[in-house]
Short mmCIF file of C-alpha atoms and ligand atoms in Angstrom, two decimals:
data_model
loop_
_atom_site.label_atom_id
_atom_site.label_comp_id
_atom_site.label_asym_id
_atom_site.label_seq_id
_atom_site.Cartn_x
_atom_site.Cartn_y
_atom_site.Cartn_z
CA MET A 1 0.00 0.00 0.00
CA THR A 2 1.35 3.41 -0.90
CA ASP A 3 0.22 6.42 1.02
CA ALA A 4 1.54 9.94 0.45
CA ALA A 5 1.95 10.34 4.20
CA GLU A 6 4.33 7.36 4.19
CA VAL A 7 6.81 8.93 1.77
CA ALA A 8 9.09 11.07 3.89
CA PRO A 9 10.74 14.02 2.10
CA ASP A 10 14.20 12.51 2.59
CA ALA A 11 13.25 8.92 1.68
CA PRO A 12 15.75 7.26 -0.71
CA GLU A 13 15.11 7.19 -4.47
CA THR A 14 13.07 4.22 -5.63
CA ASP A 15 12.39 2.36 -8.88
CA ASP A 16 8.76 1.89 -8.03
CA LEU A 17 6.49 3.88 -10.37
CA MET A 18 3.80 4.32 -7.75
CA GLU A 19 6.27 5.67 -5.19
CA LYS A 20 7.77 8.01 -7.76
CA VAL A 21 4.40 9.45 -8.70
CA VAL A 22 3.31 9.82 -5.06
CA ARG A 23 6.62 11.54 -4.30
CA LEU A 24 6.25 13.85 -7.30
CA CYS A 25 2.67 14.70 -6.31
CA ARG A 26 3.75 15.65 -2.85
CA HIS A 27 6.93 17.54 -3.64
CA ARG A 28 5.66 19.48 -6.61
CA GLY A 29 2.32 20.44 -5.09
CA PHE A 30 -0.15 18.13 -6.81
CA ILE A 31 -1.49 16.23 -3.80
CA PHE A 32 -0.72 16.61 -0.09
CA PRO A 33 -1.81 14.35 2.76
CA SER A 34 -4.68 16.18 4.44
CA ALA A 35 -4.26 17.70 7.92
CA GLU A 36 -0.53 16.98 7.64
CA ILE A 37 0.44 19.45 10.37
CA TYR A 38 -1.69 17.37 12.76
CA GLY A 39 -0.11 14.09 11.68
CA GLY A 40 -2.45 13.53 8.72
CA PHE A 41 -5.97 12.18 8.50
CA ARG A 42 -5.75 8.79 6.89
CA SER A 43 -7.07 8.46 3.35
CA THR A 44 -7.89 12.11 2.85
CA TYR A 45 -5.89 14.32 0.54
CA ASP A 46 -5.66 17.98 -0.35
CA TYR A 47 -5.07 19.03 -3.93
CA GLY A 48 -2.28 21.59 -4.12
CA PRO A 49 -1.65 24.39 -6.65
CA LEU A 50 -0.78 22.00 -9.48
CA GLY A 51 -3.20 19.24 -8.50
CA VAL A 52 -6.18 21.56 -8.39
CA ASN A 53 -5.40 22.74 -11.92
CA MET A 54 -5.01 19.21 -13.22
CA LEU A 55 -8.11 17.84 -11.48
CA ARG A 56 -10.08 20.75 -12.88
CA ASN A 57 -8.72 19.94 -16.34
CA VAL A 58 -9.79 16.29 -16.02
CA LYS A 59 -13.29 17.38 -15.02
CA ASN A 60 -13.44 20.02 -17.76
CA ALA A 61 -12.37 17.46 -20.38
CA TRP A 62 -15.17 15.16 -19.20
CA TRP A 63 -17.75 17.98 -19.15
CA ARG A 64 -16.67 19.11 -22.60
CA ALA A 65 -17.08 15.62 -24.07
CA MET A 66 -20.22 14.67 -22.15
CA VAL A 67 -22.17 17.95 -22.07
CA GLN A 68 -20.69 20.78 -24.12
CA GLN A 69 -20.17 18.86 -27.34
CA ARG A 70 -23.58 17.15 -27.28
CA ASP A 71 -27.14 18.34 -27.65
CA ASP A 72 -28.65 15.35 -25.83
CA VAL A 73 -27.00 15.77 -22.41
CA VAL A 74 -27.58 18.51 -19.82
CA GLY A 75 -25.85 19.21 -16.51
CA LEU A 76 -26.89 19.17 -12.89
CA ASP A 77 -25.34 19.97 -9.52
CA ALA A 78 -27.41 18.31 -6.79
CA ALA A 79 -27.02 18.56 -3.00
CA ILE A 80 -24.52 16.37 -1.17
CA LEU A 81 -26.57 16.24 2.04
CA SER A 82 -29.57 14.03 1.48
CA PRO A 83 -32.50 12.54 3.40
CA PRO A 84 -32.73 8.81 4.23
CA ALA A 85 -35.72 8.46 1.87
CA ILE A 86 -33.43 8.71 -1.17
CA TRP A 87 -31.15 5.94 0.08
CA GLU A 88 -34.07 3.81 1.19
CA ALA A 89 -35.43 3.91 -2.35
CA SER A 90 -32.09 3.45 -4.07
CA GLY A 91 -31.32 0.34 -2.01
CA HIS A 92 -28.19 1.84 -0.42
CA LEU A 93 -29.49 1.64 3.16
CA ALA A 94 -30.11 -2.08 2.75
CA THR A 95 -27.35 -3.19 0.42
CA PHE A 96 -24.48 -0.67 0.25
CA THR A 97 -22.40 -2.71 2.65
CA ASP A 98 -19.07 -4.48 2.88
CA PRO A 99 -18.60 -7.69 4.89
CA LEU A 100 -16.45 -6.83 7.89
CA VAL A 101 -14.50 -9.13 10.22
CA ASP A 102 -12.50 -8.40 13.41
CA CYS A 103 -9.24 -10.14 14.27
CA ARG A 104 -9.69 -11.55 17.79
CA ASN A 105 -5.92 -11.48 18.28
CA CYS A 106 -4.89 -7.90 17.35
CA HIS A 107 -8.39 -6.35 17.11
CA GLU A 108 -7.82 -4.91 13.62
CA ARG A 109 -10.88 -4.77 11.38
CA TRP A 110 -10.85 -5.97 7.75
CA ARG A 111 -12.99 -6.48 4.69
CA GLU A 112 -13.59 -10.21 4.61
CA ASP A 113 -13.45 -10.45 0.81
CA LYS A 114 -9.94 -8.88 0.73
CA ILE A 115 -8.03 -11.03 3.24
CA GLU A 116 -8.62 -14.75 2.50
CA GLY A 117 -9.17 -15.75 6.12
CA VAL A 118 -5.85 -14.43 7.50
CA CYS A 119 -5.34 -11.15 9.38
CA PRO A 120 -2.87 -9.10 7.27
CA ASN A 121 -1.62 -7.40 10.44
CA CYS A 122 -0.71 -10.35 12.72
CA GLY A 123 -1.32 -13.47 10.60
CA SER A 124 -3.99 -14.86 12.94
CA ARG A 125 -6.85 -16.94 11.54
CA ASP A 126 -8.99 -16.23 14.59
CA LEU A 127 -11.50 -13.90 12.95
CA THR A 128 -15.09 -13.05 13.90
CA GLU A 129 -18.08 -13.85 11.69
CA ALA A 130 -18.60 -11.25 8.96
CA ARG A 131 -21.02 -8.40 9.65
CA ALA A 132 -22.56 -6.11 7.03
CA PHE A 133 -21.06 -2.64 7.41
CA ASN A 134 -22.88 0.22 5.67
CA LEU A 135 -20.49 2.50 3.80
CA MET A 136 -22.55 5.67 3.98
CA PHE A 137 -21.50 8.60 6.16
CA LYS A 138 -24.36 9.45 8.48
CA THR A 139 -24.87 12.83 10.14
CA PHE A 140 -27.66 15.00 11.55
CA ALA A 141 -29.28 17.99 9.85
CA GLY A 142 -30.18 20.68 12.35
CA PRO A 143 -29.53 20.95 16.08
CA VAL A 144 -31.26 17.75 17.19
CA GLU A 145 -29.31 14.51 17.00
CA ASP A 146 -32.10 11.96 16.76
CA GLU A 147 -33.40 9.53 14.13
CA GLY A 148 -35.81 12.14 12.76
CA HIS A 149 -32.87 14.37 11.78
CA VAL A 150 -30.59 11.81 10.16
CA ALA A 151 -28.99 12.87 6.88
CA TYR A 152 -26.41 11.17 4.68
CA LEU A 153 -23.48 12.43 2.65
CA ARG A 154 -24.18 10.99 -0.79
CA PRO A 155 -22.11 7.90 -1.66
CA GLU A 156 -22.64 8.57 -5.38
CA THR A 157 -23.81 11.50 -7.47
CA ALA A 158 -26.22 9.34 -9.47
CA GLN A 159 -29.33 9.60 -7.30
CA GLY A 160 -29.63 13.37 -7.77
CA MET A 161 -30.09 12.75 -11.48
CA PHE A 162 -32.95 10.30 -10.85
CA THR A 163 -34.76 12.43 -8.27
CA ASN A 164 -34.55 15.43 -10.65
CA PHE A 165 -35.66 13.46 -13.71
CA THR A 166 -39.04 15.20 -14.03
CA ASN A 167 -37.60 18.63 -13.16
CA VAL A 168 -35.08 18.31 -15.96
CA LEU A 169 -37.58 16.83 -18.42
CA ASN A 170 -40.06 19.66 -17.80
CA THR A 171 -37.54 22.51 -17.87
CA THR A 172 -35.45 21.41 -20.86
CA ARG A 173 -38.08 19.68 -23.02
CA LYS A 174 -35.59 16.89 -23.73
CA LYS A 175 -36.96 13.50 -24.65
CA PRO A 176 -35.36 10.06 -24.51
CA PRO A 177 -32.69 9.35 -25.48
CA PHE A 178 -31.20 12.12 -23.34
CA GLY A 179 -28.80 12.33 -20.43
CA ILE A 180 -28.16 14.23 -17.20
CA ALA A 181 -24.53 14.67 -16.19
CA GLN A 182 -23.02 15.65 -12.87
CA ILE A 183 -19.57 16.08 -11.39
CA GLY A 184 -19.10 16.27 -7.65
CA LYS A 185 -17.92 14.89 -4.37
CA SER A 186 -19.08 11.57 -3.01
CA PHE A 187 -18.30 9.96 0.33
CA ARG A 188 -17.89 6.32 1.32
CA ASN A 189 -16.68 5.05 4.65
CA GLU A 190 -14.29 2.62 2.94
CA ILE A 191 -12.87 0.05 5.33
CA THR A 192 -9.68 -0.34 3.37
CA PRO A 193 -8.89 2.92 1.60
CA GLN A 194 -5.69 2.33 -0.31
CA ASN A 195 -3.28 3.03 -3.11
CA PHE A 196 -3.00 6.79 -2.70
CA VAL A 197 -6.07 8.47 -4.22
CA PHE A 198 -7.31 5.27 -5.90
CA ARG A 199 -9.71 4.47 -3.06
CA THR A 200 -10.42 7.25 -0.57
CA ARG A 201 -13.33 8.10 1.70
CA GLU A 202 -13.92 11.47 0.03
CA PHE A 203 -13.57 11.53 -3.75
CA GLU A 204 -15.03 13.07 -6.88
CA GLN A 205 -17.21 11.35 -9.42
CA MET A 206 -18.20 12.20 -12.99
CA GLU A 207 -21.46 10.42 -13.72
CA MET A 208 -24.06 10.58 -16.46
CA GLU A 209 -27.49 8.96 -16.51
CA TYR A 210 -28.68 8.40 -20.07
CA PHE A 211 -32.45 7.77 -20.30
CA VAL A 212 -33.52 5.67 -23.27
CA PRO A 213 -36.60 3.87 -24.63
CA PRO A 214 -36.48 0.34 -23.12
CA ASP A 215 -36.02 -1.45 -26.43
CA GLU A 216 -32.95 0.70 -27.23
CA SER A 217 -31.02 0.01 -24.03
CA GLN A 218 -28.57 -2.56 -25.45
CA LYS A 219 -27.77 -0.29 -28.40
CA TRP A 220 -26.98 2.64 -26.12
CA PHE A 221 -25.04 0.51 -23.66
CA ASP A 222 -22.74 -0.58 -26.51
CA TYR A 223 -22.52 3.01 -27.75
CA TRP A 224 -21.40 4.36 -24.37
CA LEU A 225 -18.79 1.63 -23.95
CA GLY A 226 -17.12 2.89 -27.12
CA GLU A 227 -17.47 6.58 -26.28
CA ARG A 228 -16.00 6.22 -22.84
CA LEU A 229 -13.09 4.07 -23.90
CA ASN A 230 -12.22 6.61 -26.59
CA TRP A 231 -12.29 9.47 -24.09
CA TYR A 232 -9.36 8.00 -22.16
CA LEU A 233 -7.44 7.14 -25.34
CA ASP A 234 -7.95 10.62 -26.76
CA LEU A 235 -6.49 12.15 -23.58
CA GLY A 236 -3.38 10.05 -23.75
CA ILE A 237 -3.86 6.74 -21.91
CA PRO A 238 -1.99 4.24 -24.12
CA GLN A 239 -4.13 1.51 -25.72
CA ASP A 240 -2.14 -1.28 -24.03
CA LYS A 241 -2.92 0.14 -20.57
CA LEU A 242 -6.68 0.31 -21.10
CA ARG A 243 -9.31 -2.40 -21.47
CA LEU A 244 -13.01 -3.12 -21.10
CA ARG A 245 -14.01 -5.92 -18.76
CA HIS A 246 -17.57 -7.22 -18.75
CA HIS A 247 -18.90 -8.26 -15.34
CA ASP A 248 -19.93 -11.86 -14.75
CA PRO A 249 -23.62 -12.20 -13.81
CA ASP A 250 -22.73 -12.91 -10.14
CA GLU A 251 -20.71 -9.66 -9.93
CA LEU A 252 -23.57 -7.36 -10.96
CA SER A 253 -24.88 -4.70 -8.56
CA HIS A 254 -28.49 -5.05 -7.39
CA TYR A 255 -29.66 -2.56 -10.01
CA SER A 256 -27.66 -3.73 -12.99
CA ARG A 257 -28.67 -5.76 -16.04
CA GLY A 258 -25.18 -5.56 -17.47
CA THR A 259 -21.99 -3.75 -16.47
CA ALA A 260 -18.58 -3.32 -18.04
CA ASP A 261 -15.65 -1.61 -16.38
CA VAL A 262 -13.08 0.54 -18.11
CA GLU A 263 -9.89 -0.74 -16.51
CA PHE A 264 -6.41 0.77 -16.38
CA LEU A 265 -3.20 -1.18 -15.86
CA PHE A 266 -2.18 0.23 -12.46
CA PRO A 267 1.18 -0.75 -10.94
CA TRP A 268 -0.65 -3.45 -8.91
CA GLY A 269 -2.56 -4.79 -11.94
CA TRP A 270 -5.77 -4.11 -13.88
CA ASP A 271 -8.28 -2.11 -11.85
CA GLU A 272 -11.42 -0.06 -12.40
CA LEU A 273 -11.49 3.52 -13.66
CA GLU A 274 -15.14 3.64 -14.59
CA GLY A 275 -18.21 1.42 -14.52
CA ILE A 276 -20.72 1.52 -17.37
CA ALA A 277 -24.01 -0.05 -16.33
CA ASN A 278 -27.32 -0.85 -17.92
CA ARG A 279 -29.53 -0.04 -14.93
CA GLY A 280 -32.83 -0.84 -16.66
CA ASP A 281 -35.79 0.97 -15.06
CA PHE A 282 -34.65 0.12 -11.51
CA ASP A 283 -34.00 3.67 -10.33
CA LEU A 284 -36.94 5.58 -11.77
CA THR A 285 -39.33 2.82 -10.72
CA ALA A 286 -37.89 2.67 -7.19
CA HIS A 287 -38.10 6.45 -6.69
CA ALA A 288 -41.59 6.60 -8.20
CA THR A 289 -42.77 3.86 -5.84
CA HIS A 290 -41.18 5.40 -2.74
CA SER A 291 -42.06 9.03 -3.46
CA GLY A 292 -45.50 8.50 -4.98
CA GLU A 293 -44.46 10.84 -7.83
CA ARG A 294 -44.68 9.79 -11.47
CA LEU A 295 -41.20 9.38 -13.00
CA ASP A 296 -41.87 8.34 -16.57
CA TYR A 297 -42.19 9.74 -20.07
CA PHE A 298 -45.20 10.23 -22.29
CA ASP A 299 -44.28 9.87 -25.93
CA GLN A 300 -46.73 12.03 -27.89
CA SER A 301 -45.72 10.52 -31.22
CA THR A 302 -46.88 7.02 -30.18
CA ASN A 303 -49.32 8.00 -27.41
CA GLU A 304 -47.40 5.70 -25.08
CA ARG A 305 -46.23 6.22 -21.53
CA TYR A 306 -43.14 4.35 -20.44
CA THR A 307 -40.40 4.34 -17.80
CA PRO A 308 -37.09 4.98 -19.56
CA HIS A 309 -34.18 2.62 -19.02
CA VAL A 310 -30.87 4.05 -17.90
CA ILE A 311 -27.34 3.62 -19.20
CA GLU A 312 -24.84 5.01 -16.71
CA PRO A 313 -21.17 5.75 -17.38
CA ALA A 314 -19.81 6.39 -13.84
CA ALA A 315 -16.20 7.54 -13.55
CA GLY A 316 -14.03 8.77 -10.70
CA ALA A 317 -12.36 12.15 -11.31
CA THR A 318 -9.69 11.75 -8.64
CA ARG A 319 -8.94 8.14 -9.58
CA THR A 320 -8.78 9.07 -13.25
CA MET A 321 -6.36 11.91 -12.52
CA MET A 322 -4.09 9.39 -10.82
CA ALA A 323 -4.24 7.10 -13.87
CA PHE A 324 -3.30 10.02 -16.15
CA LEU A 325 -0.33 10.80 -13.89
CA LEU A 326 0.86 7.18 -13.84
CA ALA A 327 0.50 6.85 -17.61
CA ALA A 328 2.35 10.13 -18.23
CA TYR A 329 5.33 9.61 -15.94
CA ASP A 330 8.55 9.05 -17.86
CA GLU A 331 12.30 9.32 -17.46
CA ASP A 332 14.72 10.02 -20.29
CA GLU A 333 18.02 11.78 -20.97
CA ILE A 334 18.58 15.20 -22.46
CA GLY A 335 22.16 15.94 -23.50
CA GLY A 336 23.41 13.14 -21.27
CA GLU A 337 21.47 14.46 -18.28
CA PRO A 338 18.61 12.40 -16.79
CA ARG A 339 15.24 14.08 -16.60
CA ASN A 340 11.79 13.26 -15.23
CA VAL A 341 8.98 14.23 -17.53
CA LEU A 342 5.20 14.04 -17.32
CA ARG A 343 4.01 13.46 -20.87
CA LEU A 344 0.54 14.79 -20.12
CA ASP A 345 -1.82 15.79 -22.88
CA TRP A 346 -1.71 19.60 -23.00
CA ARG A 347 -5.39 19.75 -22.01
CA LEU A 348 -4.63 18.03 -18.69
CA ALA A 349 -1.31 19.67 -17.78
CA PRO A 350 -1.49 21.93 -14.69
CA TYR A 351 0.22 24.67 -16.67
CA GLN A 352 0.14 24.71 -20.44
CA VAL A 353 2.72 27.47 -20.76
CA ALA A 354 5.65 28.66 -18.65
CA VAL A 355 6.97 32.14 -19.37
CA LEU A 356 10.65 32.29 -18.47
CA PRO A 357 12.78 35.44 -18.67
CA LEU A 358 16.29 34.19 -19.47
CA SER A 359 17.86 36.27 -16.76
CA LYS A 360 16.61 37.92 -13.60
CA LYS A 361 17.97 41.22 -14.88
CA GLU A 362 15.33 43.88 -14.66
CA THR A 363 15.69 44.76 -18.34
CA LEU A 364 13.83 41.58 -19.35
CA GLU A 365 11.05 41.79 -16.79
CA PRO A 366 8.67 44.28 -18.51
CA LEU A 367 8.70 42.39 -21.81
CA ALA A 368 8.38 38.98 -20.09
CA ARG A 369 5.37 40.24 -18.13
CA GLU A 370 3.86 41.63 -21.33
CA VAL A 371 4.24 38.17 -22.94
CA LEU A 372 2.62 36.59 -19.85
CA ARG A 373 -0.31 39.01 -20.03
CA ARG A 374 -0.89 38.11 -23.68
CA VAL A 375 -0.86 34.35 -23.10
CA GLN A 376 -2.76 34.19 -19.78
CA PRO A 377 -6.26 34.73 -21.22
CA HIS A 378 -5.79 31.63 -23.39
CA PHE A 379 -3.70 29.23 -21.32
CA MET A 380 -2.92 28.49 -17.67
CA CYS A 381 0.58 29.93 -17.23
CA ASP A 382 3.44 29.71 -14.80
CA TYR A 383 5.96 32.55 -14.53
CA ASP A 384 9.34 31.53 -13.18
CA THR A 385 12.48 33.63 -12.75
CA THR A 386 14.38 31.49 -10.24
CA GLN A 387 17.62 29.59 -11.08
CA GLY A 388 19.22 28.89 -14.46
CA ILE A 389 17.14 28.26 -17.56
CA GLY A 390 18.15 24.56 -17.76
CA LYS A 391 16.87 23.91 -14.25
CA ARG A 392 13.66 25.77 -14.99
CA TYR A 393 13.06 23.67 -18.13
CA ARG A 394 13.56 20.50 -16.05
CA ARG A 395 11.11 21.73 -13.42
CA GLN A 396 8.48 22.40 -16.06
CA ASP A 397 9.12 19.02 -17.73
CA GLU A 398 8.63 17.30 -14.41
CA VAL A 399 5.16 18.78 -13.92
CA GLY A 400 4.13 18.27 -17.53
CA THR A 401 4.16 21.84 -18.92
CA PRO A 402 4.08 21.27 -22.69
CA TRP A 403 5.46 24.65 -23.78
CA CYS A 404 8.10 26.96 -22.30
CA VAL A 405 8.36 30.47 -23.69
CA THR A 406 11.73 32.10 -23.09
CA VAL A 407 12.24 35.83 -23.25
CA ASP A 408 15.93 36.66 -23.87
CA PHE A 409 17.99 39.75 -24.63
CA ASP A 410 17.43 39.35 -28.39
CA SER A 411 13.69 39.56 -27.66
CA LEU A 412 14.22 43.25 -26.82
CA GLU A 413 15.54 43.76 -30.35
CA ASP A 414 13.52 41.34 -32.54
CA ASN A 415 10.26 41.21 -30.52
CA ALA A 416 10.36 37.43 -30.70
CA VAL A 417 10.60 34.65 -28.12
CA THR A 418 11.75 31.03 -28.07
CA VAL A 419 9.12 28.31 -27.73
CA ARG A 420 10.45 25.01 -26.39
CA ASP A 421 8.51 21.77 -26.71
CA ARG A 422 8.51 19.50 -23.64
CA ASP A 423 8.64 16.16 -25.46
CA SER A 424 11.03 16.86 -28.34
CA THR A 425 12.83 19.76 -26.56
CA ASP A 426 12.88 21.44 -30.00
CA GLN A 427 13.05 25.22 -29.86
CA VAL A 428 11.72 27.68 -32.42
CA ARG A 429 11.75 31.44 -32.57
CA VAL A 430 8.30 33.01 -32.76
CA PRO A 431 7.35 36.71 -33.10
CA ILE A 432 5.50 37.82 -29.94
CA ASP A 433 2.57 38.97 -32.08
CA ASP A 434 2.17 35.40 -33.41
CA LEU A 435 2.77 33.62 -30.09
CA VAL A 436 -0.83 32.96 -29.02
CA GLY A 437 -1.72 31.69 -32.50
CA GLU A 438 1.37 29.46 -32.54
CA LEU A 439 0.49 27.94 -29.16
CA GLN A 440 -3.15 27.48 -30.12
CA GLY A 441 -2.01 25.68 -33.28
CA ARG A 442 0.15 23.37 -31.19
CA GLY A 443 -2.85 22.74 -28.93
CA ARG A 444 -4.82 21.54 -31.94
CA THR A 445 -2.15 19.05 -32.95
CA GLY A 446 -0.62 17.87 -29.65
CA PRO A 447 1.38 16.85 -27.75
CA GLY A 448 -0.87 14.01 -26.70
N1 GAP B 1 -23.43 5.33 -9.60
C1 GAP B 1 -22.63 4.16 -9.76
C2 GAP B 1 -21.40 4.19 -8.99
O1 GAP B 1 -21.20 5.02 -8.13
P1 GAP B 1 -19.17 2.91 -8.62
O2 GAP B 1 -18.50 1.87 -9.50
O3 GAP B 1 -19.40 2.57 -7.21
O4 GAP B 1 -20.52 3.24 -9.36
C3 GAP B 1 -18.04 4.84 -9.96
O5 GAP B 1 -18.34 4.26 -8.71
C4 GAP B 1 -16.60 5.30 -9.99
O6 GAP B 1 -16.34 6.16 -8.88
C5 GAP B 1 -15.56 4.16 -9.84
O7 GAP B 1 -15.32 3.53 -11.08
C6 GAP B 1 -14.36 4.92 -9.35
O8 GAP B 1 -13.66 5.53 -10.41
C7 GAP B 1 -14.98 6.01 -8.49
N2 GAP B 1 -14.93 5.59 -7.07
C8 GAP B 1 -15.78 4.78 -6.40
N3 GAP B 1 -15.40 4.64 -5.12
C9 GAP B 1 -14.27 5.36 -4.96
C10 GAP B 1 -13.40 5.62 -3.86
N4 GAP B 1 -13.63 5.13 -2.66
N5 GAP B 1 -12.31 6.42 -4.08
C11 GAP B 1 -12.07 6.97 -5.30
N6 GAP B 1 -12.87 6.76 -6.36
C12 GAP B 1 -13.95 5.97 -6.21
#
């Protein structure tokens, strides 16, 4: 298990990819262990100046593909705090559980399905019978802490899309097939959070519920498998590190008629990035039954009323960001010198452009700042004047910045700058007036 809190700043170098990425995340300001000054709070993480940019880019790329570039999907941002009625109807109160055992020897608590009958802490086989442990975080809304005031932090964003089905239908005049998309935090009291931000108790999801006529559900399930796989490929996950895995019938969730996972080859093996499920009419029917409200669609062209079926691509934003980091991490040599480089697609990189005055001398500063001001409206930029230019290039390579723009003394004469490419390290001279267009052109063609 790798945990950012376990990698001390002065720990020795390691060949392990996971350790290297965790170390990079911590030392370059992508992801910090949360509450670190108080010794950390296990399995919670804070996204630092670079991480917050990259996570936002992951979510924006998803929103762009799933909402902006479609006319059949609209967005939603539902409440995180929710009443028990929602989770009663969804089945989470009854079934969103993990089987939990206690070790009678060392009193550690484990998920039964993860330990094969042996306590990973002390090796004892003296374990209690499994008990169902509900993964939802429970709290109280208002000043009274009794059963009548119980509220839950949502364990998935999905239910907000079902409970707002009629609101969205009536206000947008969409008709099936159409989707509702949402990005936001979800909370699960995971018994064994692990592998850095792969499984945490607080995480972000990117989910879309696509409502279809029942007889079209298989067609749309197949369609979304293809769309979602392509999204990861387009943003730079290599084909040989990505696969679709169809669930066996005994693996299916209580609501699912068919599920396939998009899996990534993590350092510990293939594991889930996203689940794509054919949920049938389970959710709308369950909420209609429990709420007494009608959640269906009247098709005026056929004079028929029906409950749409749902295809759900459900991805994790934080987990996906980690996969992009692992896939992008690389080491090579430039002029005989080793370098670490994140070969991130430019759309995901925390900074797309770094503006670097060649020297700290004040004569370069006004022009460098003018260049920065011109580029900032179009790209997320870093501005760095510290240390020699070689070191600054390396620092930008290490955090994935695709383009460095260097302002030198010639720039004062020719009004041009040097643009350096992260992957090839090629440098070209570009007039300052053409710089934004040049960078935008590179954005259209790569890297990535
Ligand atoms: N609405 C269906 C649903 O929530 P899920 O497979 O439980 O399905 C979807 O979750 C995605 O959310 C997962 O594929 C994963 O990427 C992410 N996810 C789930 N639990 C997570 C956790 N504890 N930490 C980080 N990401 C998680």
